[in-house]
Coordinates of C-alpha atoms in Angstrom, one line a residue:
Chain A
M139 CA 18.0 34.0 -36.4
R140 CA 18.9 30.3 -36.2
A141 CA 16.3 27.7 -37.3
T142 CA 16.1 26.1 -33.8
T143 CA 15.4 29.5 -32.2
L144 CA 12.7 30.1 -34.8
I145 CA 11.1 26.7 -34.1
S146 CA 11.2 27.1 -30.4
S147 CA 9.8 30.6 -30.6
F148 CA 7.0 29.2 -32.7
I149 CA 6.3 26.5 -30.2
I150 CA 6.2 29.0 -27.3
T151 CA 4.0 31.3 -29.2
I152 CA 1.6 28.6 -30.2
G153 CA 1.6 27.2 -26.6
A154 CA 0.9 30.7 -25.2
A155 CA -1.9 31.3 -27.7
I156 CA -3.6 27.9 -26.9
A157 CA -3.3 28.6 -23.2
A158 CA -4.7 32.1 -23.5
S159 CA -7.6 31.0 -25.7
S160 CA -8.6 28.2 -23.3
L161 CA -8.5 30.3 -20.2
P162 CA -11.5 32.1 -18.8
S163 CA -11.3 35.9 -19.4
Y164 CA -10.9 36.5 -15.6
F165 CA -7.7 34.4 -15.5
P166 CA -4.4 36.3 -15.9
T167 CA -2.0 35.1 -18.7
L168 CA -0.2 31.8 -17.7
P169 CA 3.1 33.0 -16.2
V170 CA 6.1 31.3 -17.8
P171 CA 9.7 32.3 -16.8
S172 CA 11.8 33.5 -19.7
D173 CA 14.6 31.0 -18.7
N174 CA 12.3 28.0 -18.8
P175 CA 10.0 28.3 -21.8
Q176 CA 7.2 25.7 -22.2
T177 CA 7.8 23.2 -25.0
P178 CA 5.9 20.0 -25.7
A179 CA 9.0 17.8 -25.3
K180 CA 10.0 19.4 -22.0
I181 CA 6.4 19.1 -20.7
A182 CA 6.4 15.4 -21.7
L183 CA 9.7 14.8 -19.9
G184 CA 8.5 16.6 -16.8
R185 CA 5.3 14.5 -16.8
Q186 CA 7.4 11.3 -16.8
L187 CA 9.6 12.6 -14.0
F188 CA 6.6 13.7 -12.0
Y189 CA 5.3 10.1 -12.0
D190 CA 8.6 8.3 -11.6
A191 CA 9.4 6.9 -8.2
R192 CA 13.0 6.4 -9.2
L193 CA 13.4 10.1 -8.3
S194 CA 13.4 8.9 -4.7
A195 CA 16.3 7.4 -2.8
D196 CA 14.6 3.9 -2.5
N197 CA 12.5 4.1 -5.7
T198 CA 9.2 4.2 -3.7
I199 CA 8.0 7.8 -3.8
S200 CA 7.2 10.1 -6.8
C201 CA 5.7 13.6 -6.8
S202 CA 2.5 11.9 -7.8
S203 CA 2.5 9.8 -4.5
C204 CA 1.3 12.9 -2.6
H205 CA -0.2 14.8 -5.5
Q206 CA -2.8 12.5 -7.0
Q207 CA -4.8 13.5 -10.0
Q208 CA -8.1 12.1 -8.9
F209 CA -7.8 14.3 -5.8
A210 CA -6.9 17.4 -7.9
F211 CA -3.2 16.7 -7.2
S212 CA -3.6 16.7 -3.5
N213 CA -2.9 13.8 -1.1
A214 CA -6.0 11.5 -1.2
G215 CA -7.2 12.6 2.2
N216 CA -4.0 11.9 4.0
K217 CA -3.3 14.4 6.8
V218 CA 0.4 14.6 6.1
S219 CA 2.7 13.0 3.5
T220 CA 4.5 9.7 3.9
G221 CA 8.0 9.7 2.5
I222 CA 10.6 7.0 1.9
R223 CA 11.0 4.3 4.5
G224 CA 7.5 5.1 5.8
Q225 CA 8.6 8.4 7.3
R226 CA 5.7 10.7 8.1
G227 CA 6.1 14.4 7.4
S228 CA 4.4 17.2 9.2
R229 CA 2.4 19.0 6.5
N230 CA -0.6 18.4 4.3
A231 CA 0.3 18.2 0.6
P232 CA -1.6 21.0 -1.2
S233 CA -3.4 20.7 -4.5
L234 CA -1.2 21.6 -7.5
G235 CA -4.2 23.1 -9.5
N236 CA -3.2 26.4 -11.0
V237 CA 0.2 26.2 -9.3
A238 CA 1.7 28.3 -12.1
W239 CA 0.0 31.4 -10.7
R240 CA 1.2 31.0 -7.1
K241 CA 3.5 33.9 -6.0
S242 CA 5.5 31.7 -3.7
Y243 CA 5.6 28.1 -2.6
F244 CA 5.5 25.9 0.5
W245 CA 3.2 26.6 3.4
E246 CA 5.5 29.3 4.7
G247 CA 6.0 30.8 1.2
G248 CA 9.8 30.4 1.3
S249 CA 10.4 29.3 -2.3
P250 CA 10.1 32.0 -4.9
T251 CA 9.7 29.9 -8.1
L252 CA 8.2 26.6 -9.1
E253 CA 11.6 25.4 -10.3
L254 CA 13.2 26.0 -6.9
Q255 CA 10.2 24.5 -5.1
A256 CA 10.7 21.3 -7.0
M257 CA 14.0 20.8 -5.2
G258 CA 12.2 20.6 -1.8
P259 CA 10.3 17.3 -1.9
I260 CA 13.0 15.6 -4.0
T261 CA 15.8 16.3 -1.5
A262 CA 13.9 16.3 1.8
H263 CA 15.0 13.4 3.9
D264 CA 11.4 12.5 4.9
E265 CA 9.9 12.8 1.4
M266 CA 12.0 11.5 -1.6
G267 CA 15.4 11.8 0.2
M268 CA 17.5 12.2 -2.9
E269 CA 20.9 13.8 -3.2
P270 CA 21.2 15.9 -6.4
S271 CA 24.4 14.2 -7.5
V272 CA 22.9 10.7 -7.0
L273 CA 19.8 11.6 -8.9
T274 CA 21.6 13.1 -12.0
K275 CA 23.8 10.0 -12.1
K276 CA 20.8 7.7 -11.8
L277 CA 18.8 9.5 -14.5
S278 CA 21.8 9.6 -16.9
S279 CA 22.0 5.8 -16.7
I280 CA 18.4 5.4 -17.9
A281 CA 18.8 5.6 -21.7
G282 CA 15.2 6.9 -22.3
Y283 CA 15.8 9.8 -19.9
A284 CA 19.4 10.6 -21.1
G285 CA 18.2 11.0 -24.6
Q286 CA 15.2 13.2 -23.7
F287 CA 17.2 15.4 -21.5
K288 CA 19.8 15.9 -24.3
A289 CA 17.0 16.7 -26.7
V290 CA 15.4 19.2 -24.4
F291 CA 18.4 20.8 -22.7
S292 CA 21.8 21.4 -24.3
D293 CA 23.6 20.4 -21.0
G294 CA 21.6 17.1 -20.5
V295 CA 20.8 15.8 -17.1
T296 CA 21.4 18.3 -14.3
M297 CA 19.4 18.9 -11.1
L298 CA 18.4 22.3 -12.5
N299 CA 17.0 20.7 -15.7
V300 CA 15.1 18.1 -13.6
T301 CA 13.4 20.9 -11.8
K302 CA 12.8 22.8 -15.0
A303 CA 11.1 19.9 -16.7
I304 CA 8.9 19.0 -13.7
S305 CA 7.9 22.7 -13.5
A306 CA 7.1 22.8 -17.2
F307 CA 4.6 20.0 -16.5
T308 CA 3.1 21.3 -13.3
R309 CA 2.6 24.7 -15.0
T310 CA 0.2 23.0 -17.3
L311 CA -2.0 21.8 -14.4
V312 CA -4.7 24.4 -15.1
T313 CA -8.1 24.0 -13.5
A314 CA -10.7 26.4 -14.7
D315 CA -13.8 24.4 -15.5
S316 CA -15.8 24.1 -12.3
P317 CA -19.6 24.8 -12.1
Y318 CA -18.5 28.2 -10.7
D319 CA -16.5 28.9 -13.8
R320 CA -19.3 27.8 -16.1
Y321 CA -21.7 30.0 -14.1
R322 CA -19.3 32.9 -14.6
A323 CA -19.1 32.1 -18.3
G324 CA -22.9 32.6 -18.5
D325 CA -24.4 29.2 -17.7
L326 CA -26.8 30.3 -15.1
E327 CA -27.9 26.7 -14.4
A328 CA -24.4 25.6 -13.6
M329 CA -24.6 26.2 -9.8
S330 CA -27.4 25.0 -7.5
P331 CA -29.5 27.6 -5.6
A332 CA -27.7 26.6 -2.4
A333 CA -24.3 27.1 -4.0
L334 CA -25.5 30.6 -5.3
R335 CA -26.5 31.5 -1.8
G336 CA -23.2 30.2 -0.5
M337 CA -21.4 32.4 -3.1
E338 CA -23.2 35.5 -1.8
L339 CA -22.1 34.6 1.7
F340 CA -18.6 33.8 0.6
L341 CA -18.1 37.1 -1.2
G342 CA -19.9 39.2 1.5
E343 CA -18.8 40.4 5.0
K344 CA -21.2 37.9 6.6
G345 CA -19.2 34.9 5.5
D346 CA -16.0 37.0 5.2
C347 CA -14.2 34.3 3.2
F348 CA -13.2 36.6 0.3
H349 CA -10.7 38.7 2.3
C350 CA -8.2 35.8 2.2
H351 CA -9.7 33.6 -0.5
G352 CA -10.3 36.2 -3.1
G353 CA -9.5 36.5 -6.8
F354 CA -9.6 34.0 -9.7
N355 CA -7.7 31.4 -7.7
F356 CA -9.4 32.0 -4.4
T357 CA -6.2 33.0 -2.5
D358 CA -4.7 36.3 -1.5
E359 CA -1.2 34.7 -1.8
A360 CA -0.5 36.1 1.7
L361 CA 0.3 34.4 5.1
H362 CA -2.0 34.3 8.0
N363 CA -2.3 32.7 11.4
T364 CA -5.9 31.4 11.4
G365 CA -5.9 30.1 14.9
V366 CA -5.5 26.5 14.1
N367 CA -3.4 25.7 17.1
L368 CA -3.0 27.3 20.5
E369 CA 0.7 26.4 20.4
N370 CA 2.5 26.4 17.2
K371 CA 4.8 23.4 17.0
D372 CA 5.1 24.0 13.3
I373 CA 6.1 27.7 13.5
G374 CA 5.4 28.4 9.8
L375 CA 6.7 31.8 8.5
A376 CA 8.8 32.2 11.6
R377 CA 11.0 29.4 10.3
L378 CA 12.2 31.9 7.7
T379 CA 12.1 35.1 9.6
G380 CA 12.9 34.0 13.2
K381 CA 10.3 36.5 14.4
K382 CA 8.0 35.4 17.2
T383 CA 5.2 37.5 15.6
D384 CA 5.4 35.2 12.5
E385 CA 4.8 32.0 14.3
G386 CA 1.8 30.1 13.1
K387 CA 1.5 32.0 9.8
F388 CA 0.9 29.9 6.7
K389 CA 0.0 30.7 3.1
T390 CA -3.6 30.9 2.0
P391 CA -4.3 27.9 -0.1
T392 CA -6.4 28.0 -3.2
L393 CA -10.0 26.8 -2.7
R394 CA -10.3 25.4 -6.2
N395 CA -11.2 21.7 -5.9
V396 CA -11.1 22.0 -2.1
A397 CA -13.8 19.4 -1.7
L398 CA -11.4 16.8 -3.1
S399 CA -8.5 17.4 -0.7
K400 CA -10.5 15.7 2.2
T401 CA -8.1 17.1 4.9
Y402 CA -7.5 20.7 5.6
M403 CA -5.1 23.2 7.0
H404 CA -1.3 23.1 6.8
D405 CA -1.1 20.1 9.1
G406 CA -4.2 18.3 7.8
S407 CA -5.7 18.5 11.3
I408 CA -9.2 19.3 10.2
P409 CA -10.9 16.4 8.5
T410 CA -14.0 17.8 6.8
L411 CA -15.2 21.0 5.1
E412 CA -18.0 21.1 7.8
A413 CA -15.3 21.1 10.5
V414 CA -13.4 23.8 8.7
L415 CA -16.5 26.0 8.5
E416 CA -17.1 25.4 12.2
H417 CA -13.5 26.5 12.9
Y418 CA -13.9 29.8 11.1
N419 CA -17.4 30.3 12.4
S420 CA -16.0 30.0 16.0
G421 CA -13.2 32.6 15.3
G422 CA -10.5 29.9 15.6
K423 CA -8.3 29.2 18.6
D424 CA -6.9 32.3 20.2
N425 CA -3.1 32.7 20.2
D426 CA -0.6 35.5 20.3
N427 CA -0.5 35.9 16.5
V428 CA -4.0 35.1 15.4
D429 CA -5.0 37.2 12.4
V430 CA -7.1 40.2 13.0
L431 CA -9.7 38.9 10.6
M432 CA -10.4 35.9 12.7
R433 CA -13.5 36.5 14.8
P434 CA -16.8 34.6 15.4
L435 CA -19.0 34.8 12.3
Y436 CA -22.3 33.7 13.9
L437 CA -23.3 31.8 10.7
T438 CA -26.3 29.5 11.0
K439 CA -26.3 25.9 10.1
P440 CA -28.2 26.5 6.8
E441 CA -25.7 29.2 6.0
I442 CA -22.8 26.8 6.6
S443 CA -24.5 24.3 4.3
D444 CA -24.8 26.9 1.6
L445 CA -21.2 27.8 1.9
I446 CA -20.2 24.1 1.6
A447 CA -22.5 23.9 -1.5
F448 CA -20.5 26.8 -3.0
L449 CA -17.1 25.2 -2.1
N450 CA -18.3 22.0 -3.8
A451 CA -19.1 24.1 -6.9
L452 CA -15.4 24.8 -7.2
T453 CA -14.7 21.2 -8.1
D454 CA -13.4 20.8 -11.7
K455 CA -14.1 17.1 -12.6
N456 CA -12.4 17.4 -16.0
F457 CA -9.2 18.4 -14.2
T458 CA -9.2 15.1 -12.3
T459 CA -9.7 13.0 -15.4
D460 CA -7.8 14.9 -18.1
S461 CA -5.6 12.4 -19.9
N462 CA -2.9 15.1 -20.5
F463 CA -2.1 15.0 -16.8
S464 CA -2.3 11.2 -16.1
R465 CA 0.6 8.8 -15.6
P466 CA 2.5 8.3 -18.8
K467 CA 4.6 5.4 -19.9
L468 CA 8.0 5.7 -18.2
P469 CA 11.4 5.0 -19.8
Chain B
M261 CA 59.9 12.9 -26.9
K262 CA 56.2 13.7 -26.2
K263 CA 56.7 12.9 -22.5
V264 CA 59.7 15.2 -22.3
L265 CA 57.8 18.0 -24.0
F266 CA 54.8 17.4 -21.7
A267 CA 57.1 17.5 -18.6
I268 CA 58.7 20.8 -19.9
V269 CA 55.3 22.4 -20.3
V270 CA 54.1 21.3 -16.9
L271 CA 57.4 22.5 -15.2
T272 CA 57.1 25.8 -17.0
A273 CA 53.5 26.2 -15.9
L274 CA 54.4 25.4 -12.3
T275 CA 57.4 27.8 -12.4
V276 CA 55.3 30.6 -13.9
A277 CA 52.6 30.0 -11.2
A278 CA 55.2 30.0 -8.5
L279 CA 56.9 33.1 -9.8
G280 CA 53.5 34.8 -10.1
N281 CA 52.8 34.1 -6.5
A282 CA 56.3 35.1 -5.4
Q283 CA 55.9 38.4 -7.3
S284 CA 52.5 39.0 -5.6
G285 CA 54.0 38.0 -2.3
L286 CA 51.3 35.3 -1.8
V287 CA 51.7 31.7 -0.7
N288 CA 49.3 28.8 -0.9
F289 CA 47.9 27.9 2.4
E290 CA 45.2 25.6 3.7
L291 CA 42.8 25.5 6.7
K292 CA 42.3 22.0 7.8
A293 CA 40.0 20.5 10.4
N294 CA 40.2 17.6 12.8
I295 CA 36.6 16.6 13.1
N296 CA 36.3 14.7 16.3
V297 CA 33.8 13.0 18.6
G298 CA 35.4 13.8 22.0
D299 CA 39.1 13.3 21.7
A300 CA 39.0 10.7 18.8
P301 CA 38.7 11.4 15.1
L302 CA 35.2 10.9 13.8
E303 CA 34.7 7.7 12.0
L304 CA 31.8 7.8 9.5
G305 CA 29.2 5.2 10.3
K306 CA 30.7 4.3 13.7
T307 CA 28.2 4.1 16.6
Y308 CA 28.6 6.7 19.3
K309 CA 26.5 7.6 22.3
T310 CA 25.0 10.9 23.4
P311 CA 25.4 11.9 27.0
S312 CA 21.9 10.6 27.6
G313 CA 22.9 7.2 26.2
T314 CA 21.2 7.2 22.8
E315 CA 23.3 5.5 20.1
Y316 CA 24.0 7.4 16.9
T317 CA 26.2 7.4 13.9
V318 CA 27.4 10.4 11.7
D319 CA 27.3 9.6 8.0
M320 CA 27.8 13.1 6.6
V321 CA 29.4 16.4 7.7
R322 CA 29.1 19.2 5.2
F323 CA 29.6 22.9 5.8
Y324 CA 30.3 26.2 4.0
T325 CA 33.2 28.4 5.1
S326 CA 33.5 32.1 4.1
N327 CA 34.7 35.5 5.3
V328 CA 38.0 34.0 6.4
Q329 CA 40.4 36.4 8.1
L330 CA 43.9 36.0 9.3
V331 CA 44.6 38.1 12.4
K332 CA 47.8 40.2 12.4
A333 CA 49.9 41.0 15.4
D334 CA 48.5 44.5 15.7
G335 CA 44.9 43.0 15.9
S336 CA 44.0 44.0 12.3
S337 CA 42.9 41.4 9.9
L338 CA 43.7 40.2 6.4
N339 CA 40.5 39.4 4.6
V340 CA 40.4 36.4 2.3
T341 CA 37.7 36.1 -0.3
G342 CA 35.9 33.0 -1.4
V343 CA 33.4 30.4 -0.3
S344 CA 34.2 26.8 0.3
L345 CA 32.1 23.7 0.8
L346 CA 33.6 20.8 2.7
N347 CA 32.0 17.4 2.1
L348 CA 33.0 14.8 4.6
M349 CA 31.1 11.8 3.3
S350 CA 31.7 8.5 1.6
D351 CA 30.2 9.5 -1.8
A352 CA 30.8 13.2 -2.3
P353 CA 29.4 15.0 -5.4
A354 CA 31.6 16.0 -8.2
A355 CA 32.8 19.6 -7.9
G356 CA 31.3 20.7 -11.2
K357 CA 31.7 24.2 -12.6
L358 CA 32.9 26.6 -9.9
M359 CA 31.9 30.2 -9.3
D360 CA 34.5 32.9 -9.1
G361 CA 36.1 32.4 -5.7
G362 CA 34.3 29.1 -5.1
Q363 CA 35.9 25.9 -3.9
V364 CA 34.7 22.4 -3.1
N365 CA 36.8 20.3 -0.8
N366 CA 35.9 16.6 -0.5
A367 CA 37.2 14.4 2.3
T368 CA 36.6 10.8 3.4
A369 CA 38.8 11.0 6.5
S370 CA 38.0 13.4 9.4
K371 CA 41.6 14.0 10.4
G372 CA 43.2 17.0 8.7
A373 CA 40.3 17.5 6.3
T374 CA 41.1 20.6 4.1
F375 CA 38.1 22.9 4.4
F376 CA 39.5 26.1 2.9
K377 CA 42.3 26.9 0.5
L378 CA 43.7 30.4 0.4
Q379 CA 46.5 32.6 -0.8
A380 CA 48.0 35.1 1.7
P381 CA 51.3 36.9 2.4
A382 CA 53.7 34.6 4.3
G383 CA 54.2 35.3 7.9
E384 CA 53.1 34.6 11.4
Y385 CA 49.6 35.5 12.2
K386 CA 48.0 35.5 15.6
G387 CA 44.8 33.8 14.8
V388 CA 42.1 33.0 12.3
R389 CA 38.5 33.9 12.0
F390 CA 35.9 32.5 9.7
E391 CA 32.2 32.1 9.3
I392 CA 30.4 28.8 8.8
G393 CA 27.8 29.8 6.2
V394 CA 27.3 31.6 3.0
P395 CA 27.6 35.4 2.9
K396 CA 24.3 37.1 2.9
D397 CA 25.0 38.6 -0.5
L398 CA 25.4 35.2 -2.1
N399 CA 22.9 33.3 0.1
H400 CA 19.9 34.9 -1.6
R401 CA 20.9 35.0 -5.2
D402 CA 18.9 32.9 -7.7
A403 CA 20.1 29.3 -6.9
S404 CA 19.2 28.2 -10.4
T405 CA 21.8 30.4 -12.0
T406 CA 24.6 30.0 -9.4
L407 CA 27.6 27.8 -9.8
M408 CA 29.3 25.5 -7.3
P409 CA 29.8 25.4 -4.4
L410 CA 26.4 27.0 -4.4
G411 CA 23.5 26.3 -6.7
L412 CA 21.0 23.4 -7.0
E413 CA 23.7 20.8 -7.8
S414 CA 25.5 21.4 -4.4
G415 CA 22.9 19.4 -2.5
M416 CA 22.9 22.2 0.1
F417 CA 20.1 24.4 -1.4
W418 CA 17.3 24.8 1.0
A419 CA 14.2 24.7 -1.2
W420 CA 11.7 26.0 1.3
N421 CA 14.0 28.8 2.3
P422 CA 15.7 31.2 -0.1
G423 CA 19.2 30.3 0.9
Y424 CA 21.5 27.4 1.7
I425 CA 22.0 24.9 4.5
F426 CA 25.2 26.3 6.1
F427 CA 26.0 23.3 8.3
R428 CA 24.6 19.8 7.5
L429 CA 25.1 16.8 9.8
E430 CA 23.3 13.5 9.1
G431 CA 23.4 10.1 10.6
K432 CA 21.3 7.3 12.1
T433 CA 20.1 6.7 15.6
L434 CA 18.5 3.7 17.2
I435 CA 15.1 4.3 18.7
S436 CA 13.2 1.3 20.1
D437 CA 15.6 -1.0 18.2
K438 CA 14.7 0.7 14.9
S439 CA 17.2 2.6 12.9
Q440 CA 16.0 6.2 12.3
P441 CA 17.7 9.1 10.5
W442 CA 18.8 12.0 12.6
L443 CA 19.9 15.3 11.1
L444 CA 20.8 18.9 11.7
H445 CA 20.3 21.3 8.9
M446 CA 21.3 24.8 10.1
G447 CA 21.0 27.8 7.9
T448 CA 19.3 31.1 7.4
D449 CA 21.1 34.4 8.0
N450 CA 20.3 34.1 11.8
W451 CA 22.5 31.1 12.2
R452 CA 25.7 32.0 10.4
M453 CA 28.4 30.8 12.8
N454 CA 31.3 33.1 13.6
V455 CA 34.4 31.1 14.6
N456 CA 37.1 33.3 16.3
L457 CA 40.3 31.5 17.0
F458 CA 42.8 34.2 18.0
D459 CA 44.4 35.4 21.1
L460 CA 46.8 38.4 21.0
T461 CA 47.3 38.4 24.8
T462 CA 48.5 34.9 25.6
N463 CA 49.8 34.0 22.2
K464 CA 48.1 30.6 22.4
V465 CA 47.2 30.6 18.7
K466 CA 50.0 30.9 16.1
V467 CA 49.2 30.6 12.4
A468 CA 52.5 30.3 10.5
V469 CA 51.6 31.0 6.9
T470 CA 54.2 29.4 4.6
E471 CA 54.0 28.1 1.0
G472 CA 52.2 24.7 1.1
G473 CA 51.6 25.0 4.8
S474 CA 48.4 24.6 6.8
Y475 CA 46.7 25.4 10.1
T476 CA 44.5 22.9 11.7
V477 CA 41.4 23.6 13.8
N478 CA 39.4 21.1 15.8
L479 CA 35.6 20.6 15.6
N480 CA 34.3 18.4 18.4
L481 CA 30.9 17.1 17.3
A482 CA 30.2 15.6 20.7
K483 CA 29.6 19.2 21.9
L484 CA 26.4 19.3 19.9
F485 CA 24.8 17.0 22.3
E486 CA 26.0 18.6 25.5
K487 CA 23.2 20.9 26.3
G488 CA 19.6 20.3 25.2
P489 CA 17.0 22.9 24.1
N490 CA 14.6 24.4 26.6
S491 CA 17.1 24.0 29.5
Q492 CA 17.3 20.2 29.2
A493 CA 20.5 18.8 30.5
S494 CA 21.5 17.1 27.2
W495 CA 20.3 16.6 23.7
D496 CA 17.6 13.9 23.3
L497 CA 17.6 12.1 20.0
T498 CA 14.6 10.1 21.0
N499 CA 12.6 13.3 20.8
P500 CA 11.5 13.8 17.1
A501 CA 11.9 17.6 17.4
Q502 CA 15.5 17.2 18.4
R503 CA 16.2 14.3 16.1
V504 CA 15.2 16.1 12.9
M505 CA 16.0 19.8 12.7
H506 CA 15.5 21.6 9.5
G507 CA 15.9 25.0 11.1
G508 CA 13.1 25.5 13.7
P509 CA 13.2 26.5 17.4
N510 CA 15.7 23.9 18.6
V511 CA 18.4 25.1 16.1
G512 CA 19.3 28.0 18.4
Q513 CA 20.6 25.6 21.1
A514 CA 22.4 23.5 18.4
Y515 CA 24.0 26.7 17.2
L516 CA 25.2 27.7 20.7
N517 CA 26.5 24.2 21.3
L518 CA 28.4 24.1 18.0
L519 CA 29.9 27.5 18.6
G520 CA 31.8 26.0 21.5
A521 CA 32.8 23.0 19.5
W522 CA 35.6 24.8 17.6
S523 CA 39.1 25.2 19.0
G524 CA 42.6 26.1 17.7
Q525 CA 45.8 24.2 17.9

């Protein structure tokens, strides 16, 4: 075995061991694709790219413009994203917390890997508006980047390597230290009585949240029409399948750090957690494809308050201040 | 002396290649396109008007061609393998490493832009068929391991959808005196365009396949704006849903309009 292979195997093993030891027991192992192993140099490169507005056509928008750390890498309460030249998109930028475990990406779930997902915002005309050939030329001309790419990837700056580096960084965005997590770890004081009552409702048939927002990451990774709109201008999954019955279906987002995202649903159309709870309590707006699970819940106001207290207990403050995730010095 | 040796090597290589083709009975042939707006060749960046009077430019035309068939006199067809990407734009990307059967054709002029190179037995064919798009088998392979004209470097990978943009048109339009981008990104397996330019009965189409020859088809982009979605009389670029189409419900009408935009010589 060559020395470089040994060293990289060592780094991967150490990285995996650290990740495994710091994760709560109810978290699955951090998924890392075999063709894009995590290395410190690659993660550092990806972090710089994530924060660098030069990845956009007019040097104004970076990934971090819509995925801001203090908001758990969601979009600072903006309903939809604003891209280059002030263009407004049509969707709410989701949190990137625990993005490594997502089974598919984008609101209609059309992208199968984190690496391929990274292409979307970079190339979308109303986000970063960058042509791959222009971007690779641009990054190659920045000495600090050219050297790092060469050190991390044998073939230097390519679009694929850009997406691999960014994904290596976003894969490290693990959030697992909320009051809920501390409660599960045995700190019985970590959650307030209201949050505990809210958890009971959340996990029971009365609140009925867990059917879609279940599991360690509070998502079933499936697509549902939750009756947000009577008419679906954004057709969601149907954009992929062309099926009328898929109109208005979107992926279930994680609820970790949900209190920090400030706007809700795929289009950011619901402004507060209270309004979200009212939406679900009412059974949503009826439309042809509304999910069978959508029905009036008849929750009382105190019960709604308790549910909100529980949702607030999913906020991981350390995640929003961790210096490993903050803006680095750029080349 | 070095120059003479080099010339001999080049001549020998060309002769061997020519002999190889002659022995296999194949000749090199190209499909070319006159990309027009109405009757005139498209000029990138020039201002045109839709039937409803909205000004627009076209700054980029890019499309994949695959499943090319030359139609024989008896109605059967000769299948030609390969996938090609035409880039009609001012700053086309470098071709990069090509996949087996892959080709990238860059053009800056819309008249006679080569969009597919092929080898076929010489002869007169009665027509040509091709698809604008990527074959289903290739469309859903892992884009991160696929070479040009596919893959991430192509600029045609559609990140939110496992597949490629088959037909990409981009330009600018003037809305309330403000320049705005307009675009049509058509893809997914539903919208792979079948172009059939053959006619056995009237003999209108003749494709004479000869060494170094070509057959030119016409693509009239003005047709895109002829009929609007939802039974509207024409396309309305002032409507955001018709100005920006990454797939979506209006693409069906764009597809139908563009199907009628192709013609033979």
